Amino acid sequence: MKLRIDSLDQTQTLARLIADLVRPRDMIVLTGEMGAGKTTFTQSLGKALGVTEMITSPTFNLLHNYQGQKIALHHADLYRLERTGELVDLGLDELQDAGGVVVVEWGDIVGDALGDALLVSFSHGDDAIDRPGGQPTESRFVTIEPRGAQWRDRMQKLGEELSRSFEVLARG
Ligand SMILES: Nc1ncnc2c1ncn2[C@@H]1O[C@H](COP(=O)(O)OP(=O)(O)OP(=O)(O)O)[C@@H](O)[C@H]1O
Ligand SMILES: [Mg+2]
């Protein structure tokens, strides 16, 4: 489904609604251009999961690990992944098996190698100001799509929740 969000605040709401449905061994793949909001979303997701540590972009180390209240959060960013062999080295499978939730920015770089996941894609809204010195707005388009049965089974509930809080541009 595709949504429009108007503010940073709404990105937090989106993250909270997804956090409410998160289970051990979940994978969330975040895609979208630089500055679209992938790290910002993960910070809100972490907060909703009870991570008290500050969540920072894992651009250089590729992976940061946090402990939430009930679940561990593993935050990866594949932007600087140089060989797909490095993906195996990150050990995301093992972290999933250990019961954590894994969030991967730029996860589309490795195609569908990350397996079943909730795919969340961000792009700047159509009102993004592009003039010199202009401030980019807080509006974003967000597309949410389940890959695999685990997330597909939760999509109905998530869709209902999201419809209550957001303008839905497309379903399915
Ligand atoms: N609605 C919004 N949702 C998310 N971020 C927003 C929103 N409105 C404004 N922003 C701002 O946009 C920026 C998003 O940066 P962020 O680091 O989250 O992007 P990113 O997608 O992780 O980029 P990169 O690909 O470089 O890792 C932040 O400065 C954030 O405050
Ligand atoms: Mg980022």
Tab-separated table of C-alpha atoms and ligand atoms in Angstrom:
chain	number	residue	atom	x	y	z
A	1	MET	CA	0.000	0.000	0.000
A	2	LYS	CA	1.041	3.565	-0.556
A	3	LEU	CA	0.645	6.391	1.943
A	4	ARG	CA	1.384	10.053	2.122
A	5	ILE	CA	2.831	11.337	5.359
A	6	ASP	CA	3.015	15.039	6.067
A	7	SER	CA	5.433	15.348	8.939
A	8	LEU	CA	8.259	13.888	10.949
A	9	ASP	CA	5.658	13.270	13.590
A	10	GLN	CA	3.774	10.986	11.241
A	11	THR	CA	6.946	9.043	10.480
A	12	GLN	CA	7.103	8.389	14.216
A	13	THR	CA	3.498	7.229	14.198
A	14	LEU	CA	4.203	4.904	11.283
A	15	ALA	CA	7.198	3.428	13.111
A	16	ARG	CA	5.128	2.943	16.258
A	17	LEU	CA	2.349	1.136	14.402
A	18	ILE	CA	4.880	-1.194	12.782
A	19	ALA	CA	6.694	-1.706	16.104
A	20	ASP	CA	3.384	-2.872	17.614
A	21	LEU	CA	3.348	-5.762	15.129
A	22	VAL	CA	7.026	-6.696	15.267
A	23	ARG	CA	7.938	-10.217	16.359
A	24	PRO	CA	11.238	-11.970	17.057
A	25	ARG	CA	13.091	-12.910	13.834
A	26	ASP	CA	11.426	-10.180	11.747
A	27	MET	CA	13.215	-8.445	8.916
A	28	ILE	CA	12.322	-4.924	7.787
A	29	VAL	CA	13.938	-3.671	4.592
A	30	LEU	CA	14.084	0.107	4.114
A	31	THR	CA	14.610	1.586	0.697
A	32	GLY	CA	14.560	5.055	-0.797
A	33	GLU	CA	16.891	7.851	-1.791
A	34	MET	CA	19.410	9.515	0.517
A	35	GLY	CA	17.741	11.647	3.137
A	36	ALA	CA	14.354	10.071	2.507
A	37	GLY	CA	14.004	9.028	6.135
A	38	LYS	CA	15.233	5.454	6.581
A	39	THR	CA	17.455	6.158	9.591
A	40	THR	CA	14.896	8.530	11.069
A	41	PHE	CA	12.250	5.796	10.822
A	42	THR	CA	14.599	3.301	12.502
A	43	GLN	CA	15.213	5.726	15.373
A	44	SER	CA	11.477	5.928	15.992
A	45	LEU	CA	11.072	2.179	15.647
A	46	GLY	CA	13.854	1.673	18.204
A	47	LYS	CA	12.242	4.107	20.605
A	48	ALA	CA	8.934	2.266	20.255
A	49	LEU	CA	10.718	-1.025	21.009
A	50	GLY	CA	12.242	0.471	24.145
A	51	VAL	CA	15.785	1.110	22.938
A	52	THR	CA	17.146	3.860	25.185
A	53	GLU	CA	20.540	4.169	23.518
A	54	MET	CA	20.861	6.715	20.733
A	55	ILE	CA	20.420	5.073	17.338
A	56	THR	CA	22.875	6.414	14.774
A	57	SER	CA	23.350	5.629	11.114
A	58	PRO	CA	25.433	2.469	10.576
A	59	THR	CA	26.779	3.834	7.305
A	60	PHE	CA	30.419	3.086	8.122
A	61	ASN	CA	30.260	-0.016	10.326
A	62	LEU	CA	27.341	-1.470	8.334
A	63	LEU	CA	25.752	-2.845	11.520
A	64	HIS	CA	24.751	-1.515	14.940
A	65	ASN	CA	23.131	-3.616	17.662
A	66	TYR	CA	20.739	-2.392	20.322
A	67	GLN	CA	18.701	-3.932	23.095
A	68	GLY	CA	15.045	-2.995	23.342
A	69	GLN	CA	12.719	-3.785	26.198
A	70	LYS	CA	11.756	-7.232	24.940
A	71	ILE	CA	13.656	-7.624	21.727
A	72	ALA	CA	17.073	-6.857	20.258
A	73	LEU	CA	17.221	-4.441	17.325
A	74	HIS	CA	19.910	-4.904	14.687
A	75	HIS	CA	20.283	-1.976	12.318
A	76	ALA	CA	22.246	-2.483	9.127
A	77	ASP	CA	22.942	-0.206	6.169
A	78	LEU	CA	24.116	-1.881	2.961
A	79	TYR	CA	24.930	1.337	1.096
A	80	ARG	CA	28.660	0.726	1.437
A	81	LEU	CA	28.527	-3.005	0.958
A	82	GLU	CA	31.256	-3.749	-1.543
A	83	ARG	CA	30.859	-7.462	-2.179
A	84	THR	CA	27.795	-9.539	-1.540
A	85	GLY	CA	30.149	-11.804	0.443
A	86	GLU	CA	30.170	-9.077	3.062
A	87	LEU	CA	26.464	-9.638	3.555
A	88	VAL	CA	27.174	-13.129	4.868
A	89	ASP	CA	29.897	-11.687	7.130
A	90	LEU	CA	27.356	-9.386	8.755
A	91	GLY	CA	25.586	-12.490	10.071
A	92	LEU	CA	22.075	-11.087	9.832
A	93	ASP	CA	20.663	-14.622	9.549
A	94	GLU	CA	22.223	-15.572	12.879
A	95	LEU	CA	20.902	-12.413	14.529
A	96	GLN	CA	17.442	-13.239	13.232
A	97	ASP	CA	17.742	-16.819	14.452
A	98	ALA	CA	18.724	-15.484	17.862
A	99	GLY	CA	15.344	-13.739	18.039
A	100	GLY	CA	16.146	-10.148	17.174
A	101	VAL	CA	14.451	-7.855	14.708
A	102	VAL	CA	16.677	-6.819	11.816
A	103	VAL	CA	16.219	-3.499	10.013
A	104	VAL	CA	18.234	-3.022	6.827
A	105	GLU	CA	18.655	0.284	5.005
A	106	TRP	CA	19.375	0.029	1.284
A	107	GLY	CA	18.401	-3.647	1.533
A	108	ASP	CA	17.351	-3.614	-2.124
A	109	ILE	CA	21.052	-3.553	-3.081
A	110	VAL	CA	21.137	-7.322	-2.561
A	111	GLY	CA	17.877	-8.020	-4.374
A	112	ASP	CA	15.755	-10.447	-2.374
A	113	ALA	CA	18.738	-12.107	-0.651
A	114	LEU	CA	17.482	-10.888	2.738
A	115	GLY	CA	14.492	-13.186	2.454
A	116	ASP	CA	11.016	-12.563	3.816
A	117	ALA	CA	10.601	-9.017	5.029
A	118	LEU	CA	8.380	-6.013	5.355
A	119	LEU	CA	9.523	-3.676	2.590
A	120	VAL	CA	9.156	-0.012	3.469
A	121	SER	CA	10.114	2.469	0.817
A	122	PHE	CA	10.423	6.229	1.341
A	123	SER	CA	10.504	9.027	-1.174
A	124	HIS	CA	10.228	12.779	-0.905
A	125	GLY	CA	6.741	14.216	-1.270
A	126	ASP	CA	5.636	15.985	-4.386
A	127	ASP	CA	5.834	19.341	-2.619
A	128	ALA	CA	9.574	19.037	-1.919
A	129	ILE	CA	11.051	22.444	-2.531
A	130	ASP	CA	13.970	22.378	-4.901
A	131	ARG	CA	14.972	26.022	-5.072
A	132	PRO	CA	18.365	27.210	-3.827
A	133	GLY	CA	18.239	27.755	-0.088
A	134	GLY	CA	14.776	26.220	0.060
A	135	GLN	CA	14.062	23.859	2.939
A	136	PRO	CA	12.973	20.363	1.993
A	137	THR	CA	9.543	19.654	3.398
A	138	GLU	CA	8.608	16.883	5.803
A	139	SER	CA	6.198	15.213	3.436
A	140	ARG	CA	7.008	11.736	2.188
A	141	PHE	CA	5.461	8.994	0.138
A	142	VAL	CA	5.761	5.611	1.809
A	143	THR	CA	5.119	2.282	0.139
A	144	ILE	CA	4.677	-0.773	2.356
A	145	GLU	CA	4.742	-4.248	0.936
A	146	PRO	CA	5.055	-7.665	2.582
A	147	ARG	CA	7.441	-10.249	1.153
A	148	GLY	CA	6.564	-13.736	2.374
A	149	ALA	CA	3.770	-15.160	4.503
A	150	GLN	CA	4.996	-13.875	7.877
A	151	TRP	CA	4.330	-10.247	7.019
A	152	ARG	CA	1.521	-10.912	4.550
A	153	ASP	CA	-0.561	-12.337	7.404
A	154	ARG	CA	-0.123	-9.097	9.350
A	155	MET	CA	-0.820	-6.733	6.432
A	156	GLN	CA	-4.566	-6.622	6.933
A	157	LYS	CA	-4.190	-5.452	10.519
A	158	LEU	CA	-1.416	-3.033	9.641
A	159	GLY	CA	-3.457	-1.681	6.730
A	160	GLU	CA	-6.404	-1.006	9.033
A	161	GLU	CA	-4.196	0.784	11.537
A	162	LEU	CA	-2.496	2.842	8.857
A	163	SER	CA	-5.806	3.847	7.252
A	164	ARG	CA	-6.820	5.408	10.538
A	165	SER	CA	-3.731	7.624	10.711
A	166	PHE	CA	-2.733	8.339	7.125
A	167	GLU	CA	-3.967	9.325	3.737
A	168	VAL	CA	-3.893	6.077	1.742
A	169	LEU	CA	-3.014	6.657	-1.913
A	170	ALA	CA	-3.145	3.050	-3.066
A	171	ARG	CA	-4.032	-0.304	-1.536
A	172	GLY	CA	-2.697	-3.754	-2.228
B	1	LIG	N1	8.544	12.882	7.405
B	1	LIG	C1	9.849	12.671	7.576
B	1	LIG	N2	10.302	11.416	7.783
B	1	LIG	C2	11.609	11.161	7.934
B	1	LIG	N3	12.568	12.116	7.924
B	1	LIG	C3	12.181	13.381	7.722
B	1	LIG	C4	10.805	13.709	7.547
B	1	LIG	N4	10.721	15.047	7.360
B	1	LIG	C5	11.944	15.524	7.435
B	1	LIG	N5	12.835	14.546	7.662
B	1	LIG	C6	14.286	14.763	7.769
B	1	LIG	O1	14.891	14.163	6.652
B	1	LIG	C7	16.141	13.600	7.021
B	1	LIG	C8	16.121	12.115	6.757
B	1	LIG	O2	17.418	11.627	6.955
B	1	LIG	P1	17.743	10.097	7.201
B	1	LIG	O3	19.138	10.055	7.683
B	1	LIG	O4	16.678	9.489	8.033
B	1	LIG	O5	17.645	9.550	5.715
B	1	LIG	P2	18.110	8.145	5.159
B	1	LIG	O6	17.005	7.688	4.280
B	1	LIG	O7	18.520	7.250	6.269
B	1	LIG	O8	19.362	8.538	4.254
B	1	LIG	P3	20.688	7.676	3.873
B	1	LIG	O9	20.343	6.924	2.631
B	1	LIG	O10	21.717	8.719	3.629
B	1	LIG	O11	21.009	6.762	5.016
B	1	LIG	C9	16.330	13.905	8.499
B	1	LIG	O12	17.080	15.085	8.617
B	1	LIG	C10	14.903	14.117	8.987
B	1	LIG	O13	14.830	14.984	10.089
B	2	MG	MG	20.274	6.262	6.691
